[in-house]
Coordinates of C-alpha atoms and ligand atoms in Angstrom, one line a residue:
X20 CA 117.9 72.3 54.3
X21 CA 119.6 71.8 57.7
X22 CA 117.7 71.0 60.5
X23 CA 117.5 73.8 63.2
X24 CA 119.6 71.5 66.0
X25 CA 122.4 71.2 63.1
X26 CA 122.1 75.2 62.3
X27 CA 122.7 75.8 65.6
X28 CA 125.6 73.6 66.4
X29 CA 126.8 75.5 63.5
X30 CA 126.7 78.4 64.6
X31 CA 130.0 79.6 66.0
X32 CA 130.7 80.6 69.7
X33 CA 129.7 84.7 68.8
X34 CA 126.5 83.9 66.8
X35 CA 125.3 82.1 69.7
X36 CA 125.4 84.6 72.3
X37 CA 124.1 86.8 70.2
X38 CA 120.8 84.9 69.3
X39 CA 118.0 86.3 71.2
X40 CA 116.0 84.0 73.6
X41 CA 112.9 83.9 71.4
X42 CA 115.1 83.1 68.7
X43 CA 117.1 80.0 70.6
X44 CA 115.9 76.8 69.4
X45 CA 114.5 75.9 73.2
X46 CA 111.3 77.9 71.6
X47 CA 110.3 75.6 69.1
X48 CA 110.6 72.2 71.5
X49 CA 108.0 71.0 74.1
X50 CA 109.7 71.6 76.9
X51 CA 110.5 68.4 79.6
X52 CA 107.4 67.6 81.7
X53 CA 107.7 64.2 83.0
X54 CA 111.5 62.9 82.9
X55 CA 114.4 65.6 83.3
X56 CA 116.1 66.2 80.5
X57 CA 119.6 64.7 80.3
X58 CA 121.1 68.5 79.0
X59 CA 119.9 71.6 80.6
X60 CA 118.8 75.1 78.7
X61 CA 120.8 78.2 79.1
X62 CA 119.1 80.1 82.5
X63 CA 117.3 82.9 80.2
X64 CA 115.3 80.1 77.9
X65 CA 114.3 78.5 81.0
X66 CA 113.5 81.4 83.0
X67 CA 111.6 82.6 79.7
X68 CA 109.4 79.1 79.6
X69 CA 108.2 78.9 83.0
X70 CA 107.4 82.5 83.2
X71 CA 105.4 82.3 80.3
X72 CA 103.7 79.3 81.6
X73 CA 102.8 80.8 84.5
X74 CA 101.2 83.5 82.7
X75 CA 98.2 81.0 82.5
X76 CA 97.6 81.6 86.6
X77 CA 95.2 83.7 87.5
X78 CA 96.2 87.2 88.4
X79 CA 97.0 88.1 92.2
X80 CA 95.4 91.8 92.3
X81 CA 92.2 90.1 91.0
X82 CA 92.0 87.4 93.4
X83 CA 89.3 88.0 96.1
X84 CA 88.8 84.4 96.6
X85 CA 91.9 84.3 99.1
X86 CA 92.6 86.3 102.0
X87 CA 96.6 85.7 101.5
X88 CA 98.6 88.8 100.8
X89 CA 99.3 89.5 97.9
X90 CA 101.5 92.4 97.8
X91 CA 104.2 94.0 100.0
X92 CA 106.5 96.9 99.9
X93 CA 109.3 96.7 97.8
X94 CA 112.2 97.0 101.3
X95 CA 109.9 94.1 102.7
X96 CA 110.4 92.3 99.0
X97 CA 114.1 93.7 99.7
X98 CA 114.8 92.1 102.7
X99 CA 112.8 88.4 101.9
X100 CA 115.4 88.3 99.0
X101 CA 118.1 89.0 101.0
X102 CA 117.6 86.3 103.0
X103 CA 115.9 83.6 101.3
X104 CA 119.1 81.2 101.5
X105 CA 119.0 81.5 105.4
X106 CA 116.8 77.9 106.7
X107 CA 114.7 79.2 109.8
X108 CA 115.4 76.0 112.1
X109 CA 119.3 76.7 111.6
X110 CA 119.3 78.8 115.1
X111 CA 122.8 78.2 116.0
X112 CA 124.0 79.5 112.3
X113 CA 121.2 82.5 112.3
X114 CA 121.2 83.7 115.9
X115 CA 119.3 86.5 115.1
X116 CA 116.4 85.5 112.8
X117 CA 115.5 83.5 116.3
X118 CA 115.8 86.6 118.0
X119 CA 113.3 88.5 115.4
X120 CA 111.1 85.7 115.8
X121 CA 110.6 86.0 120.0
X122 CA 110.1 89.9 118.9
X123 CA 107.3 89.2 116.7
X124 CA 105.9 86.4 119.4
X125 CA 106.3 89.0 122.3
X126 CA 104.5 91.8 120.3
X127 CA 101.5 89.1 119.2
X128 CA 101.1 87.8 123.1
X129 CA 100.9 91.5 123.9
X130 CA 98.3 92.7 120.9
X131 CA 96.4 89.3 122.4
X132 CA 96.1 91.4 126.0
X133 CA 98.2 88.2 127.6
X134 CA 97.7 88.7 131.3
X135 CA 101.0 90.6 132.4
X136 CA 101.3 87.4 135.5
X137 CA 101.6 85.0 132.6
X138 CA 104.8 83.8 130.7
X139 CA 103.5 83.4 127.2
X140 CA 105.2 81.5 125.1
X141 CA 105.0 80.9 120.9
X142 CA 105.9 80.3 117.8
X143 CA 106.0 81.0 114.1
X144 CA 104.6 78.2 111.5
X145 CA 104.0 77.8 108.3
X146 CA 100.7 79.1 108.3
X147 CA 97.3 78.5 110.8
X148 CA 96.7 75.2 110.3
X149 CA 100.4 73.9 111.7
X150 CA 99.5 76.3 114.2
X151 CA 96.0 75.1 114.9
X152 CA 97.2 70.7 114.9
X153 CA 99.9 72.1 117.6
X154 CA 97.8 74.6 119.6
X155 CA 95.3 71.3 119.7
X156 CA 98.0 68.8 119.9
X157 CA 99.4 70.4 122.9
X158 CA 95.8 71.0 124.4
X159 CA 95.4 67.2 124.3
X160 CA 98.2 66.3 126.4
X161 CA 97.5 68.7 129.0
X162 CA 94.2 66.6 129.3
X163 CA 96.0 63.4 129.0
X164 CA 98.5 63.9 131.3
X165 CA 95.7 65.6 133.9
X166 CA 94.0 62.1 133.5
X167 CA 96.6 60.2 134.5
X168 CA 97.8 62.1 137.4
X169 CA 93.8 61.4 138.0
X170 CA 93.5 57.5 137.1
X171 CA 91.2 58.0 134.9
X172 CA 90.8 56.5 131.1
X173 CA 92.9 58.4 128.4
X174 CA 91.5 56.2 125.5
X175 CA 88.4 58.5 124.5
X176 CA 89.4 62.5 124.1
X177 CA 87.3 64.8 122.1
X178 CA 87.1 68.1 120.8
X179 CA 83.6 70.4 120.3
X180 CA 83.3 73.2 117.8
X181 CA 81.1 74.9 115.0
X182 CA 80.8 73.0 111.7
X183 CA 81.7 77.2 111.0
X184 CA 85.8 75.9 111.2
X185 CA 87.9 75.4 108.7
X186 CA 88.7 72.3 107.4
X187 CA 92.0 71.9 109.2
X188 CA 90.3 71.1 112.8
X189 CA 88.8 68.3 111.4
X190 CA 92.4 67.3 109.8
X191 CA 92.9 67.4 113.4
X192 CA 90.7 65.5 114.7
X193 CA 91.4 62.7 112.1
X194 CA 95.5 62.4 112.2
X195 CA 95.6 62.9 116.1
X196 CA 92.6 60.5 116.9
X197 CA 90.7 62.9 118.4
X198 CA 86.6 62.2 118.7
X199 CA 85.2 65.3 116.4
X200 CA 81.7 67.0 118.4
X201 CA 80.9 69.2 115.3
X202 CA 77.7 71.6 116.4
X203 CA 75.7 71.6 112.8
X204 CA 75.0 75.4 112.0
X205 CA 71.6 76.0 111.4
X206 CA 70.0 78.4 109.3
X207 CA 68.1 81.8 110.3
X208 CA 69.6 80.7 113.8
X209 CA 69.4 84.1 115.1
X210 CA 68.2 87.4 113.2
X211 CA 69.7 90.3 115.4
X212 CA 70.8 94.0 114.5
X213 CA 72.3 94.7 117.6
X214 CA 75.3 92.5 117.9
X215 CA 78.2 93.9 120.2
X216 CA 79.5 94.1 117.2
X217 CA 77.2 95.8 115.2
X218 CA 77.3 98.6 118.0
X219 CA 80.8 99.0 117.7
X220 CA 80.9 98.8 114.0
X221 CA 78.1 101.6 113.5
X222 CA 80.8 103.9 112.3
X223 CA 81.7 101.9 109.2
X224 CA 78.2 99.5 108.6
X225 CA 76.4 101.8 106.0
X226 CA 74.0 98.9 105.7
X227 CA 73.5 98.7 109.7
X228 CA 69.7 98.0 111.0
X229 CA 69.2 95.4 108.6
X230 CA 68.7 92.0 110.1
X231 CA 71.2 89.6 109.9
X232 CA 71.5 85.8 109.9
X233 CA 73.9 84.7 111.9
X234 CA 76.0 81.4 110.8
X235 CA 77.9 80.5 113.5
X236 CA 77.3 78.5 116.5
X237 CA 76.3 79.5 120.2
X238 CA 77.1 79.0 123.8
X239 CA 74.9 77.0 124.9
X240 CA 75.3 74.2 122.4
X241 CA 78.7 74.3 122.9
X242 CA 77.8 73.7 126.7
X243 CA 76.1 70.6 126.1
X244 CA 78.7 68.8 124.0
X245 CA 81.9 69.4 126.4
X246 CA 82.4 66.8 129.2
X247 CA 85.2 65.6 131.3
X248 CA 86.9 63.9 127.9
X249 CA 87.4 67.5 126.1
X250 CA 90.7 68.3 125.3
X251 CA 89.3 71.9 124.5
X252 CA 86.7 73.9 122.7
X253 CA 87.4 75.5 119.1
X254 CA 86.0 78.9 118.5
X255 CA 86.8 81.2 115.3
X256 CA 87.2 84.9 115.2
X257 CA 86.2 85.7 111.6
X258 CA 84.4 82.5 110.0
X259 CA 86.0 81.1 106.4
X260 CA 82.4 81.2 105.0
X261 CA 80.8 84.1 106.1
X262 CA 83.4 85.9 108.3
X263 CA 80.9 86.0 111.1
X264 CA 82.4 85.9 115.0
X265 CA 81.5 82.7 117.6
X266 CA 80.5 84.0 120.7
X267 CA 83.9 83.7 122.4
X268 CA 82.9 85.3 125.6
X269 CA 79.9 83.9 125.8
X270 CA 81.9 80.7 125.9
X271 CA 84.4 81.3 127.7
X272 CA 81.3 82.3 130.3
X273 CA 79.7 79.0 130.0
X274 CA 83.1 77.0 130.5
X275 CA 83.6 79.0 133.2
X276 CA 80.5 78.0 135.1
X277 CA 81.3 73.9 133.6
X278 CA 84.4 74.9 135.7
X279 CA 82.7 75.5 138.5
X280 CA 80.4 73.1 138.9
X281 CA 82.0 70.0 137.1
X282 CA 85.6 70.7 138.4
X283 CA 87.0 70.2 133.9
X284 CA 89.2 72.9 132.9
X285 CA 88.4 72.7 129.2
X286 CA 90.7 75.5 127.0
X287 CA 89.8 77.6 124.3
X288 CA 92.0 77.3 121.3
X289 CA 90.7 80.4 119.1
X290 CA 90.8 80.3 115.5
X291 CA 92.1 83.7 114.6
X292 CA 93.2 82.8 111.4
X293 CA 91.8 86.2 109.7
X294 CA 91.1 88.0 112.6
X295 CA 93.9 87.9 114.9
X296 CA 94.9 90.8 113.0
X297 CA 91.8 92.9 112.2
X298 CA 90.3 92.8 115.8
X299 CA 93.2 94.3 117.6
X300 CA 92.9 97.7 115.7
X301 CA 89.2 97.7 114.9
X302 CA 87.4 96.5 117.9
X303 CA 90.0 96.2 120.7
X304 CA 86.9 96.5 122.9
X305 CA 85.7 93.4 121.6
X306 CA 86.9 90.4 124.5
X307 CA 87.7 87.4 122.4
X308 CA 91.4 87.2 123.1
X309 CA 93.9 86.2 126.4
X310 CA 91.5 88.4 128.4
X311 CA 89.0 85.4 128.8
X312 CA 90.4 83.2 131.2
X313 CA 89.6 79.8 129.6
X314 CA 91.1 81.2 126.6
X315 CA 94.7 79.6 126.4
X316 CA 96.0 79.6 123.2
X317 CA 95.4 81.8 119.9
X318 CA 96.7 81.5 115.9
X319 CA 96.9 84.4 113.7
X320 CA 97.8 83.5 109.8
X321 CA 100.2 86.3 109.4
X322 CA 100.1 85.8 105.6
X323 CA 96.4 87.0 106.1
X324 CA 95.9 90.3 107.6
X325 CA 99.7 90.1 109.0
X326 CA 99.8 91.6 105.4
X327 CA 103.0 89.3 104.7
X328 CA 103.7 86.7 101.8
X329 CA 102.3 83.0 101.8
X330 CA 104.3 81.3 104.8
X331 CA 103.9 82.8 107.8
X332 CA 101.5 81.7 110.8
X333 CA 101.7 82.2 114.5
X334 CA 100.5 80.1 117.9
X335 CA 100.6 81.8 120.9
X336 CA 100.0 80.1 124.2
X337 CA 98.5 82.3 127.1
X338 CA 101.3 80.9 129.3
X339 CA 104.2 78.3 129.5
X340 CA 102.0 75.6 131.6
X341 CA 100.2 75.8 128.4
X342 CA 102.2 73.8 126.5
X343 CA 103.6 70.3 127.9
X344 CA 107.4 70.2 128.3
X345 CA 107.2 66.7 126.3
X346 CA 106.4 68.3 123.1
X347 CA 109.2 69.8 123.2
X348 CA 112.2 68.7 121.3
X349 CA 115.1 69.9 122.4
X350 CA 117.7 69.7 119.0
X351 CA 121.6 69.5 119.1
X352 CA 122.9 68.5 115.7
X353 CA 122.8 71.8 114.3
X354 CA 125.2 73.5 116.9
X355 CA 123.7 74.8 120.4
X356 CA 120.9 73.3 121.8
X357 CA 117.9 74.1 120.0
X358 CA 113.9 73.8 121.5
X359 CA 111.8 73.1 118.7
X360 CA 107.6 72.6 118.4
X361 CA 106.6 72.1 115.5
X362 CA 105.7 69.8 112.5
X363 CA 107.9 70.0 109.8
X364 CA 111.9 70.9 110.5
X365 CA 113.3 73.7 107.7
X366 CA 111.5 76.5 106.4
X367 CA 112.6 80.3 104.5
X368 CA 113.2 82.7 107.1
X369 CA 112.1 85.5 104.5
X370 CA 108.3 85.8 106.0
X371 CA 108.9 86.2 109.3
X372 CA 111.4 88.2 109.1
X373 CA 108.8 90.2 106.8
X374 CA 106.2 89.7 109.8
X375 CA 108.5 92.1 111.9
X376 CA 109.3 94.4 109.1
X377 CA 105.4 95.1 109.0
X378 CA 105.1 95.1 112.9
X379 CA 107.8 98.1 113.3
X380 CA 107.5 99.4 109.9
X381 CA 103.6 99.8 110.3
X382 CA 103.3 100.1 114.3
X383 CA 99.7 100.6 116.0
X384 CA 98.6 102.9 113.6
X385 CA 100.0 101.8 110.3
X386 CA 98.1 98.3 110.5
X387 CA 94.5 100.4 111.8
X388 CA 94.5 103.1 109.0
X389 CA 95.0 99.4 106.5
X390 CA 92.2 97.7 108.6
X391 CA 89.3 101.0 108.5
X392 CA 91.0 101.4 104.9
X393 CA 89.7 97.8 104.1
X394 CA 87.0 97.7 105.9
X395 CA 85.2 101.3 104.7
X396 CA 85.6 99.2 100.8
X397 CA 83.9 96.4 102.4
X398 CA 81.7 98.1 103.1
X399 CA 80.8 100.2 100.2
X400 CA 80.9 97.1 98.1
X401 CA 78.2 95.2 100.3
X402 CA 76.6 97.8 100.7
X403 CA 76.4 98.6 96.1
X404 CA 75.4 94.9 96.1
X405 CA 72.6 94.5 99.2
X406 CA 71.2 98.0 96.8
X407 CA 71.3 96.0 93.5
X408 CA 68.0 93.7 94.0
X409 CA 70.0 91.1 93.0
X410 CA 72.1 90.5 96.5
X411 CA 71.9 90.2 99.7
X412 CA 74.6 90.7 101.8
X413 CA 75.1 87.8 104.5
X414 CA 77.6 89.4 107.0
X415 CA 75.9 92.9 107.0
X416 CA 78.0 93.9 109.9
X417 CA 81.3 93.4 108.1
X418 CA 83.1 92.6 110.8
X419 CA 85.9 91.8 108.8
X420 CA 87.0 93.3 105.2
X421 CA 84.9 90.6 103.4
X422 CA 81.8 90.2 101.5
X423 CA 79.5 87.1 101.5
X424 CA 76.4 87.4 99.3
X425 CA 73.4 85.2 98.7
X426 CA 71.3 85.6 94.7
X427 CA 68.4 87.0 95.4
X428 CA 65.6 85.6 93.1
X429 CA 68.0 85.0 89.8
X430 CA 67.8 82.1 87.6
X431 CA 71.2 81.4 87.4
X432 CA 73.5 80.1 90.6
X433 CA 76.4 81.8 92.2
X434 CA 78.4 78.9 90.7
X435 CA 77.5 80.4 86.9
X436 CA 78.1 84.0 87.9
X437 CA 81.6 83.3 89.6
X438 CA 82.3 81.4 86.3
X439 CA 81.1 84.4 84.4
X440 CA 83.5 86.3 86.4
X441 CA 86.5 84.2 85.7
X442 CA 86.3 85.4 82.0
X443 CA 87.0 89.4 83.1
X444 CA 89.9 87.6 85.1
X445 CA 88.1 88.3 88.5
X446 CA 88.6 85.4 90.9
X447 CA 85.5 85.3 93.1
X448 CA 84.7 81.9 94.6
X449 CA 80.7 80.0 94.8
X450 CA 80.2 77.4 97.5
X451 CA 77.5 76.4 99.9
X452 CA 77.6 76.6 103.5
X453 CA 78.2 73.8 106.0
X454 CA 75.4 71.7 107.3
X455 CA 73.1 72.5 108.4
X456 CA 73.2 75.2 106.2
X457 CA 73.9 73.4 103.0
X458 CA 71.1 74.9 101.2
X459 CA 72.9 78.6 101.0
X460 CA 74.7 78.9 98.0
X461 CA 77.2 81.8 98.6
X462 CA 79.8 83.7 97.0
X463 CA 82.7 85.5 98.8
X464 CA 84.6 88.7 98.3
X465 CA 87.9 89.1 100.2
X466 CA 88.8 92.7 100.7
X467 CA 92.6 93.1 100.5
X468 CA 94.8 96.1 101.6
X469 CA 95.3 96.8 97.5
X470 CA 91.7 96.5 96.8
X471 CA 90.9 100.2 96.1
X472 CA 87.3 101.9 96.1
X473 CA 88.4 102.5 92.1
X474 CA 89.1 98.4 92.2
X475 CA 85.6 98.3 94.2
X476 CA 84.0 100.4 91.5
X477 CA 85.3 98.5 88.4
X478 CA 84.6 94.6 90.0
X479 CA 80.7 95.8 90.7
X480 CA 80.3 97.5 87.0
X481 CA 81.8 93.7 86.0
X482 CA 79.9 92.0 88.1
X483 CA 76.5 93.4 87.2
X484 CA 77.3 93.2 83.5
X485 CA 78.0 89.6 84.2
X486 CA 74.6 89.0 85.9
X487 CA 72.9 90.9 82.9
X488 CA 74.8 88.5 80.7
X489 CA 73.4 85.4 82.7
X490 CA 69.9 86.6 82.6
X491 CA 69.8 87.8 78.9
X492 CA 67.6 85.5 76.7
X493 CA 69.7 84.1 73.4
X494 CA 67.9 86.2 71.4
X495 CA 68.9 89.3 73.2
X496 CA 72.3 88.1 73.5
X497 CA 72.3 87.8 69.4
X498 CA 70.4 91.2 69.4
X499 CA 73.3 92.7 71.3
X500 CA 76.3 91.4 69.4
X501 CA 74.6 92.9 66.0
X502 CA 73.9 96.4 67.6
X503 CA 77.7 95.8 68.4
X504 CA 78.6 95.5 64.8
X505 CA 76.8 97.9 63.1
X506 CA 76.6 101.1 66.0
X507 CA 74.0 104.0 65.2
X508 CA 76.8 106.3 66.7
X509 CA 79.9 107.0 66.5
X510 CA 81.2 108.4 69.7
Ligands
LIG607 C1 92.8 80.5 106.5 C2 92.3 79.9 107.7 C3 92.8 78.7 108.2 C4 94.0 78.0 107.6 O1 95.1 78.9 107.8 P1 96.4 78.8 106.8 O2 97.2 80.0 107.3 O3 96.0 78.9 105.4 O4 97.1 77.5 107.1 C5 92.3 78.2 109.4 N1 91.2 78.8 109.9 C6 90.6 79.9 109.4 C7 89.4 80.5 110.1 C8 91.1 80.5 108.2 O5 90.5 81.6 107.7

């Protein structure tokens, strides 16, 4: 018998492009993994492989662990594939993707209420956290260089926040050498049912009136942390772990009055990661934004509620002053003279380019019927699991279109139930707060614009079979899968 390489080299020119992919001999080799081969596979077997492989991922439309966007129309799909080969940093050879860019920064400053007297400046990233280690970097030169004008030691700056931040502030703090105040959240800190936001949100809160422990930090701690070495304060509009709101104004208050009667300027970088996009359309009552004047720079993820593919972030400084002229890099190798800030050098242009096809495609309107879509689900699934006796709802305000639950008196842990979940194919992550919260074990819904009340309906009849599974004795569980075998009825 011939060996299956020889039958093929046998084959003549026809027979081989007639043999169907499945049928090439590519299917019956381990394919390369850890040297490349030294002969390639015709495009369809390899394109076969690696989409087969990937098959093992989890699925997208299941995933509420992240809040990145997982679906967009098919013109924006359209116009990313049209121009995926263009390299964002090549301004002089794509005049116009720089333009498109401005648009999207212009439209942000203004959604951000920047003071009409300012000139604000910006820029899209990668995602938040470039955004965030530039918004900070640049925050810590303003100090720097304010010091030395001064006379006055450089050698010690810090930073102050929540230990409610995201992970990337203390990246931060590390890479730049920047001393890290983190405030330690405490637990219970504050039970309230009348936050501003709860009186704004009593349109969509179906669960309103119940109290509500608030995990994020407050003013007044923030107040004694900051002194004259702060490069600036971090505050976060819609928290990773519970999607709860720091005071903002309340801060931007109590910096005022440090102002006042210490003479520092400290800034407010705002973490708007998540909510950069929800707040605008849902609560623009809500002050948070460039209408607090220590408030000086802002990031938005747009691949979050910018509703756009993983890629896209934007920083957006209050005003020019904002951001020292040093940083600035002005390029001339790629033709013109090109101003750059930021980390790394090339990037697609297809997100942000998807970024403005949302903003004009969408408008005002567009993005607030998605945000009250999303939200109203939110809703209606905290509000099925704070009724189950076996949840309670952290963030009963939903703020923002997420869900953060604690067990309420289960034998099992959150970490067995999101495990549970996996098997249905639902992605639903378990972790425990920050300190001093630690002891809250939590798990977290994200809400995303394709996450339908029928989707809502479906992932709680899974999840309560899954906790009925967890709590089912072996016996019962044996009991169950007989019943299963031999049915009384026949439907
Ligand atoms: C997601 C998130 C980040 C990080 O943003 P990327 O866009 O993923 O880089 C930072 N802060 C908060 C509050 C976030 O939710």
């Amino acid at each position: 018998m011939l060996s299956d390489k020889k039958n093929l080299d046998n084959l003549s020119k026809t027979e081989r492009e007639h043999t169907t992919t499945y049928g090439s001999r590519y299917f019956t080799k381990t394919v390369p993994k850890y040297v490349m081969p030294v002969n390639g596979m015709p495009a369809r077997a390899a394109y076969q492989i690696i989409h087969d492989e990937l098959n093992l991922d989890g699925n997208p439309a299941l995933n509420l662990a992240s809040f990145v966007t997982t679906w967009m129309e098919p013109e924006a799909d359209k116009l990313i594939m049209e121009s995926i080969g263009k390299n964002y940093v090549d301004n002089d050879e794509y005049p116009q993707t720089q333009i498109i860019q401005n648009r999207v920064v212009n439209m942000l400053a203004r959604l951000f209420n920047a003071p009409k007297k300012c000139n604000s400046i910006g820029s899209g990233t990668i995602g938040s956290s470039e955004s965030i280690m530039l918004g900070l970097l640049a925050h810590k030169w303003t100090w720097k260089k304010r010091r030395e004008a001064e006379g006055k030691s450089t050698d010690k700056p810090n930073i102050v926040m929540g230990a409610d931040v995201h992970t990337v502030w203390e990246k931060f703090a590390r890479y730049f050498d920047v001393e890290l105040k983190l405030i330690p959240l405490k637990k219970n800190m504050c039970k309230t049912t009348e936050t501003e936001i709860t009186k704004v949100m009593s349109s969509f809160s179906c669960i309103s009136g119940l109290e509500e422990d608030i995990y994020t930090i407050t003013a007044d701690e923030i107040k004694a942390l900051v002194d004259e070495n702060t490069i600036a304060v971090g505050a976060v509009a819609g928290t990773t772990f519970t999607g709860q709101m720091d005071p903002i104004e309340e801060i931007n208050t109590a910096l005022l009055e440090i102002k006042e009667a210490e003479g520092w300027d400290i800034p407010i970088h705002v973490d708007a990661a998540s909510g950069g996009f929800v707040l605008p359309f849902l609560y623009p009552e809500i002050k948070w934004d460039f209408r607090l004047e220590q408030v000086r720079s802002i990031n938005v993820s747009g691949h979050k509620y910018g509703l756009v593919y993983p890629g896209v972030g934007w920083l957006i400084f209050k005003d020019k002053t904002d951001l020292p002229e040093e940083l600035i890099f002005n390029i001339n190798y790629l033709g013109g003279i090109m101003p750059n800030y930021s980390l790394n050098f090339s990037k697609g242009s297809g997100t942000i380019i998807a970024q403005y096809y949302n903003l004009i495609r969408l408008g005002m309107e567009g993005y607030k019927k998605i945000m009250e879509n999303m939200q109203e689900n939110a809703s209606y699934l905290a509000a099925k699991l704070n009724g189950s006796a076996k949840f309670e709802v952290i963030n009963k305000s939903i703020t923002f279109p997420m869900v953060t639950v604690q067990l309420h008196n289960c034998d099992f842990t959150v970490f067995h139930l999101s495990e549970k979940l996996r098997q249905k194919g639902w992605i639903v992550p378990a972790y425990t707060l920050p300190a001093n919260a630690e002891d809250i074990a939590v798990l977290r819904m994200v809400v995303k614009e394709s996450f339908s009340k029928d989707m809502v309906e479906m992932f709680y009849s899974d999840m309560m079979e899954a906790v009925e599974k967890l709590e089912q004795t072996e016996e019962e569980r044996l009991k169950k899968i007989d019943e299963n075998k031999n049915p009384s009825l026949l439907y």
